mmCIF file of C-alpha atoms in Angstrom:
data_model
loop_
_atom_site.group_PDB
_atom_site.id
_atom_site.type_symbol
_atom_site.label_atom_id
_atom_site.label_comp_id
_atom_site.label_asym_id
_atom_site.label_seq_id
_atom_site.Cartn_x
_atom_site.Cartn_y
_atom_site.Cartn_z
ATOM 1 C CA UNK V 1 -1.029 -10.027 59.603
ATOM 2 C CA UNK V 2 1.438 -8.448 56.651
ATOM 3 C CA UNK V 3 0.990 -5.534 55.254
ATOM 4 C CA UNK V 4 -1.584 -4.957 52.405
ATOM 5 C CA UNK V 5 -2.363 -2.565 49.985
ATOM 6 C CA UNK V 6 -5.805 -1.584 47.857
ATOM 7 C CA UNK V 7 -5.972 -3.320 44.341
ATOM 8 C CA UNK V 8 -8.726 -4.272 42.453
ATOM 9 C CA UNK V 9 -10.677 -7.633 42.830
ATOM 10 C CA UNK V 10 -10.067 -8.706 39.797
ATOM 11 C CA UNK V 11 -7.142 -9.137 36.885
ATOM 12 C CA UNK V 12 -6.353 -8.884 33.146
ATOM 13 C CA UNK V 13 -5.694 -11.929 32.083
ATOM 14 C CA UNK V 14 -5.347 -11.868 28.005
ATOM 15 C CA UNK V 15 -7.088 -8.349 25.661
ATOM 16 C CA UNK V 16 -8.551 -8.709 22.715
ATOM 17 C CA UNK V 17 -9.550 -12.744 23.787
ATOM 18 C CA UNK V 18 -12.728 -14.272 25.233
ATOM 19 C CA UNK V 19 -13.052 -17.823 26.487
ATOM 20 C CA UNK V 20 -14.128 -19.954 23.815
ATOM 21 C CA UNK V 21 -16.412 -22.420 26.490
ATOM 22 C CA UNK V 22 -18.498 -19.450 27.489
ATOM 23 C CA UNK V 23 -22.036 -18.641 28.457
ATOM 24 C CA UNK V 24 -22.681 -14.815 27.310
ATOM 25 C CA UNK V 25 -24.781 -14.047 30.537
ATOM 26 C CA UNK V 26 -26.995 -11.052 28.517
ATOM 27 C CA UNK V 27 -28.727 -14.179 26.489
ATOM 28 C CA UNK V 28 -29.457 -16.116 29.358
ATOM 29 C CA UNK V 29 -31.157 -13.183 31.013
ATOM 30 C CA UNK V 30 -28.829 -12.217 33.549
ATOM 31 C CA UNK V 31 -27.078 -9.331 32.051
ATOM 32 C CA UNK V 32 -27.998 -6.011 30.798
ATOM 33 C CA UNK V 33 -26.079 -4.728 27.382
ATOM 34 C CA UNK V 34 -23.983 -1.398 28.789
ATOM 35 C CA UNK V 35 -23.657 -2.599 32.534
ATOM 36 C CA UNK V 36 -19.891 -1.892 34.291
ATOM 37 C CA UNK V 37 -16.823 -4.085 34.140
ATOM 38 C CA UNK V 38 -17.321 -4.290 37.996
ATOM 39 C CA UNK V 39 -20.517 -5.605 37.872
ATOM 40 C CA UNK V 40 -19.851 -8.565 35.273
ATOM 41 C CA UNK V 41 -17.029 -9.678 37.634
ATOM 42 C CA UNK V 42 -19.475 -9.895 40.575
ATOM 43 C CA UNK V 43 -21.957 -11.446 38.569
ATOM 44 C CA UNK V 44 -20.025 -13.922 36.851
ATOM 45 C CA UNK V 45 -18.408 -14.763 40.330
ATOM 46 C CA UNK V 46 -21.944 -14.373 42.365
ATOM 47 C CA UNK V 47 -25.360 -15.075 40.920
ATOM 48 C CA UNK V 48 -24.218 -16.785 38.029
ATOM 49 C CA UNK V 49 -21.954 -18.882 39.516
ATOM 50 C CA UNK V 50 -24.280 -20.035 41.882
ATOM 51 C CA UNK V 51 -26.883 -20.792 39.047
ATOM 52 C CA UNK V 52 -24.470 -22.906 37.452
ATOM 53 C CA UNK V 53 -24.009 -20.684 34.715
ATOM 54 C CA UNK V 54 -20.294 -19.740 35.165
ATOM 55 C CA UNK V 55 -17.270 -22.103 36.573
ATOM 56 C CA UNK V 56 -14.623 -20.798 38.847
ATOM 57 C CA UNK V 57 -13.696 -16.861 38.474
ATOM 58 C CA UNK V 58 -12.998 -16.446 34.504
ATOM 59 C CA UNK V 59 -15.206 -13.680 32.768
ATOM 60 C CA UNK V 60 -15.149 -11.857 30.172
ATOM 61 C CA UNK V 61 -16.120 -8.145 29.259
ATOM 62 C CA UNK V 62 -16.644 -6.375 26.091
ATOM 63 C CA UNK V 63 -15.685 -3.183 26.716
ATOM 64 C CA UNK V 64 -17.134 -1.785 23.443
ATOM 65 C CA UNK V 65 -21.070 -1.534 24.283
ATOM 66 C CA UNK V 66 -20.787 -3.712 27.670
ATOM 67 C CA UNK V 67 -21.340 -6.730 27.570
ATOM 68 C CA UNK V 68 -20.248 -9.846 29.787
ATOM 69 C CA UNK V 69 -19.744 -13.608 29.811
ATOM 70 C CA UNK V 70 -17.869 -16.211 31.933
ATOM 71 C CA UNK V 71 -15.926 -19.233 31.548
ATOM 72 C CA UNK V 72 -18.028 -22.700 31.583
ATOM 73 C CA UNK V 73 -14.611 -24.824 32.735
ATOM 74 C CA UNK V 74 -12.948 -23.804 35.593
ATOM 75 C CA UNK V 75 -9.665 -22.982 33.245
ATOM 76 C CA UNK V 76 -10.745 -20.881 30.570
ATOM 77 C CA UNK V 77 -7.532 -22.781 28.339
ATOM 78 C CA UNK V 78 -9.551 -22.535 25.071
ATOM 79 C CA UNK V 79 -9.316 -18.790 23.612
ATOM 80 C CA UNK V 80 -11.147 -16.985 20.833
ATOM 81 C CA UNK V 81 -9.697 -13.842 19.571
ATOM 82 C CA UNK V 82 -11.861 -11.668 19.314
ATOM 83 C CA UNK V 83 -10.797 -7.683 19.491
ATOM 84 C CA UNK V 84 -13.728 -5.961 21.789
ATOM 85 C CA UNK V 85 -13.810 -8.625 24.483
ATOM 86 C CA UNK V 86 -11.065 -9.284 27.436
ATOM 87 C CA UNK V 87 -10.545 -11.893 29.838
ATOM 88 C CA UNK V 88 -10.637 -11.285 33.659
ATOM 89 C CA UNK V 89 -10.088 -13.055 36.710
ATOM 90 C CA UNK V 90 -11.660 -12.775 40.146
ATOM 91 C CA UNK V 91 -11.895 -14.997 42.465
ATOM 92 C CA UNK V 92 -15.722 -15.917 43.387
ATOM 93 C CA UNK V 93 -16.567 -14.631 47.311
ATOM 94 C CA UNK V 94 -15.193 -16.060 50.319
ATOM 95 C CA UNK V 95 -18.404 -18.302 51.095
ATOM 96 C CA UNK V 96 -17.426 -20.468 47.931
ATOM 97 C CA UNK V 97 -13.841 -21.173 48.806
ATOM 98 C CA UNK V 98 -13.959 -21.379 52.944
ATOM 99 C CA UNK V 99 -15.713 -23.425 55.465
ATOM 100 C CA UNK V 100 -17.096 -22.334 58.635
ATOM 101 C CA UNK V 101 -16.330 -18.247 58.270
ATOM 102 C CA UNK V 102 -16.485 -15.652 55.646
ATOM 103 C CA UNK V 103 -12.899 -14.629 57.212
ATOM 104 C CA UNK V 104 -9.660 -16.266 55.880
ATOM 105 C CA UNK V 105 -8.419 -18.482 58.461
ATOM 106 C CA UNK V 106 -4.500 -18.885 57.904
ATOM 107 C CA UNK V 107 -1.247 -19.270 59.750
ATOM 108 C CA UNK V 108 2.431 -18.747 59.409
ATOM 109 C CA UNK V 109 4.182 -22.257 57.705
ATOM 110 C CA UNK V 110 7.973 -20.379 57.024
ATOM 111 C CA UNK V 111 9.237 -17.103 57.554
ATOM 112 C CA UNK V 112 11.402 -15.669 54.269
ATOM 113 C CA UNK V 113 11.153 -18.670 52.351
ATOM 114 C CA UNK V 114 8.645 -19.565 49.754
ATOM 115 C CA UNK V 115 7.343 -23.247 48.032
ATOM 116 C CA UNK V 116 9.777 -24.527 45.829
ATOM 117 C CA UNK V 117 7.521 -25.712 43.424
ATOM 118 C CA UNK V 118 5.216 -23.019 43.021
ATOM 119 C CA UNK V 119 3.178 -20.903 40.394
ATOM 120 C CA UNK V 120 3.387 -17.049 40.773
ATOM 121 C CA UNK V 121 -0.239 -16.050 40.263
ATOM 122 C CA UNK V 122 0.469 -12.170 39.292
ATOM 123 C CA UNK V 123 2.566 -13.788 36.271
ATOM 124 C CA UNK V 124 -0.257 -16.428 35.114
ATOM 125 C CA UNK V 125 -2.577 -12.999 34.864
ATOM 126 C CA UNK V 126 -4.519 -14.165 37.823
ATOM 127 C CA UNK V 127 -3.745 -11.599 40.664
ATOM 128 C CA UNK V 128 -3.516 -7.696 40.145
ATOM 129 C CA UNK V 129 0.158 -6.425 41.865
ATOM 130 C CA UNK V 130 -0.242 -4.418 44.881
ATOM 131 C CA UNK V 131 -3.188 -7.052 45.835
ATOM 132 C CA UNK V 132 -3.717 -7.759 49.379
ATOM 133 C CA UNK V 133 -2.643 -10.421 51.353
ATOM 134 C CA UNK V 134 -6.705 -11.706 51.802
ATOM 135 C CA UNK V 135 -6.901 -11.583 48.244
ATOM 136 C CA UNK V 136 -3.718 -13.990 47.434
ATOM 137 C CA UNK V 137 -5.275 -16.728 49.831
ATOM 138 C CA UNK V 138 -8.565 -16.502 48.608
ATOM 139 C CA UNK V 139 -7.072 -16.486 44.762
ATOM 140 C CA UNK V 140 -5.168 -19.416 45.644
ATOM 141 C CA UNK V 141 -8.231 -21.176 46.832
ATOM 142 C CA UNK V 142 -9.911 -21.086 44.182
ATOM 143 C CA UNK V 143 -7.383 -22.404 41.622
ATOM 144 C CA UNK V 144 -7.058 -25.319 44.146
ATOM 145 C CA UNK V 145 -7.002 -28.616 41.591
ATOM 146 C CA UNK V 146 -5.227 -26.334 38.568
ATOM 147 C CA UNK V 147 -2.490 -24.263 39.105
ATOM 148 C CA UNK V 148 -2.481 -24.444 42.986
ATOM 149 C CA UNK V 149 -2.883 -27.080 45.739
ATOM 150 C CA UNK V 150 -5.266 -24.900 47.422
ATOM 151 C CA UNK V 151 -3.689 -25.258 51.308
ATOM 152 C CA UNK V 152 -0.257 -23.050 50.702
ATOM 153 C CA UNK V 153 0.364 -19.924 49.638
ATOM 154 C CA UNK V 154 2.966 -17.021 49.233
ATOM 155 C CA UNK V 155 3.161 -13.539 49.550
ATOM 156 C CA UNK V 156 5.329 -10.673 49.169
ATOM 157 C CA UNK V 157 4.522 -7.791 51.401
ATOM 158 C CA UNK V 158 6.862 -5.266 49.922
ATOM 159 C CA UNK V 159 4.836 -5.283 46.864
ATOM 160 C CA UNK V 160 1.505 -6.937 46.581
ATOM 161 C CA UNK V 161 3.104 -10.240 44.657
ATOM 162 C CA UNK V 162 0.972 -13.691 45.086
ATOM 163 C CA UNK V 163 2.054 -17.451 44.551
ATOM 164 C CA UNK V 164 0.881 -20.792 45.742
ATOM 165 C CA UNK V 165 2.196 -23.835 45.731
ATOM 166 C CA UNK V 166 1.674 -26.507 43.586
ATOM 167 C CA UNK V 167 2.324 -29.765 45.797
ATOM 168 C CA UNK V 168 1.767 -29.289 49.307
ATOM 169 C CA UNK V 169 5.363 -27.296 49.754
ATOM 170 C CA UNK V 170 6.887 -30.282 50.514
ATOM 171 C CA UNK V 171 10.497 -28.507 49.768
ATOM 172 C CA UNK V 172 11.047 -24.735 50.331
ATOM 173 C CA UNK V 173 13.561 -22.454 49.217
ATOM 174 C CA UNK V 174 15.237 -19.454 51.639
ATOM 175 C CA UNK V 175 13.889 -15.973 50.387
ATOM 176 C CA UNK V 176 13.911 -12.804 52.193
ATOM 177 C CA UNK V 177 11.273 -11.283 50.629
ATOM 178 C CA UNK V 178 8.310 -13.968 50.637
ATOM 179 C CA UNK V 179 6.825 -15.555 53.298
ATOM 180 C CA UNK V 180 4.502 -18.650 53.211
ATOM 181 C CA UNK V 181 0.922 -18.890 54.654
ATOM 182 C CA UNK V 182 -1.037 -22.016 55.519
ATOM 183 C CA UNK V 183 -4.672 -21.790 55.019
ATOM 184 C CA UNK V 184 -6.826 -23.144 57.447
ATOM 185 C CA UNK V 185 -10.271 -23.010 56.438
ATOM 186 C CA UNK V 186 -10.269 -23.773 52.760
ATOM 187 C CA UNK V 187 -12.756 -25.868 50.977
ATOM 188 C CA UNK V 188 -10.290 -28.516 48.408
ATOM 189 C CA UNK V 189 -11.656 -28.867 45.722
ATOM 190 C CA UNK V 190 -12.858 -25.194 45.781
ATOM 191 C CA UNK V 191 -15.436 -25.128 43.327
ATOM 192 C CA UNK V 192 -15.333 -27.817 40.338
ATOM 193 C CA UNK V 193 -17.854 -30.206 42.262
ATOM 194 C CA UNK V 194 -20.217 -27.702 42.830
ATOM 195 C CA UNK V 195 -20.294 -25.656 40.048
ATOM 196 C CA UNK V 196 -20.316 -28.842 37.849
ATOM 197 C CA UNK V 197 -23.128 -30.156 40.311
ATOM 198 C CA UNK V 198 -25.194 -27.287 39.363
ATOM 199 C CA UNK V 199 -25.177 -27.677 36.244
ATOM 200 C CA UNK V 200 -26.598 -31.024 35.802
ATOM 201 C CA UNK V 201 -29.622 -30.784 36.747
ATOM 202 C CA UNK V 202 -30.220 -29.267 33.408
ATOM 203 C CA UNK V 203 -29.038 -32.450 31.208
ATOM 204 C CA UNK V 204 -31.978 -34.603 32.138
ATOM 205 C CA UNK V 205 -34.582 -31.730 30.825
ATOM 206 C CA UNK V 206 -32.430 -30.994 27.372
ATOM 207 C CA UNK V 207 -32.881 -34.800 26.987
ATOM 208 C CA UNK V 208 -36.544 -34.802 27.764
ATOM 209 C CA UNK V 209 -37.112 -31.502 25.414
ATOM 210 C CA UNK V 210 -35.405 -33.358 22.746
ATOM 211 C CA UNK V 211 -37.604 -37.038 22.845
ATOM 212 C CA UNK V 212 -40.468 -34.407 22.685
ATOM 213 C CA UNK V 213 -38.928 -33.167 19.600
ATOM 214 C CA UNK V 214 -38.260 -36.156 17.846
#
């Protein structure tokens, strides 16, 4: 396995921004105004997520009096500015993105050489540097169907940097510093069918509240 080193969970992704397709997780009950920045990622990524209140591993903290919110699409490309709140990303547990095992199940595809088509998830705001190696699969998982394919990824040992590939790594390019991983137990598409699936259970009783409305 290549070397790793501590790093947070989760990553800035844009200050002084929130998600404009949001659900604010304090009005749905599920939040408490003043709780930690830690403790809206693993909410937003846990509980909520598996209520169907939160796609994919976009939320968003206020850091201001503490409060927290999550993306509703798995993309978060809409963006309010807005000067107390910031945008995070963490990628939701292992037992979302893998099949079988709560462990990362990968092996070598090439030795110093990464994808030549490829998306360098540090740069897009959605891996810390100095992350660990466990931490670029699973972050490449779960951006399986956006930026990444979901199966390849890349990683840089020397410093913590993460990329994936963004078509199977059909063609790869010589690079002494990056090698690329194959992962073996990853569930494609990671998380847009079931988050979505989750949620849609609550259209048919909006639509009945609103007949009795009428």
């Amino acid at each position: 396995q290549p070397t790793t080193s501590p790093a947070s969970d989760f990553s800035l992704v844009a200050d002084g921004e929130h998600c404009s397709v949001y659900t604010n997780l304090r009005v749905v009950g599920l939040w408490t105004m003043g709780g930690s920045l830690e403790s809206c990622g693993q909410l937003a990524t846990g509980l909520a997520l598996s209520q169907g209140f939160c796609s994919g591993g976009f939320f968003q903290y206020a850091a201001g009096n503490g409060d927290c919110g999550c993306a509703t699409d798995t993309s978060c490309n809409g963006r309010t500015v807005l000067s107390n709140w910031a945008i995070y990303y963490q990628h939701p547990p292992a037992d979302y993105l893998l099949t079988g095992s709560s462990a990362l199940e990968y092996e070598l595809e090439s030795f110093k050489k990464h994808c030549t088509n490829f998306k360098n998830l540090r740069g897009l705001g959605l891996f810390a540097l100095g992350g660990t190696f466990e931490q670029c699969g699973l972050v490449a998982i779960s951006r399986a169907g956006n930026e990444c394919d979901g199966l390849f990824f890349q990683y840089r040992s020397s410093n913590g940097d993460c990329g994936c590939s963004t078509d199977g790594c059909e063609a790869k390019t010589n690079e002494e510093a990056w090698d690329i991983w194959k992962v073996k137990n990853a569930k494609i598409p990671a998380l847009g069918q079931q988050a979505s699936g989750q949620r849609n259970w609550r259209l048919p009783i909006v639509e009945f509240l609103l007949l009795l409305l009428l």
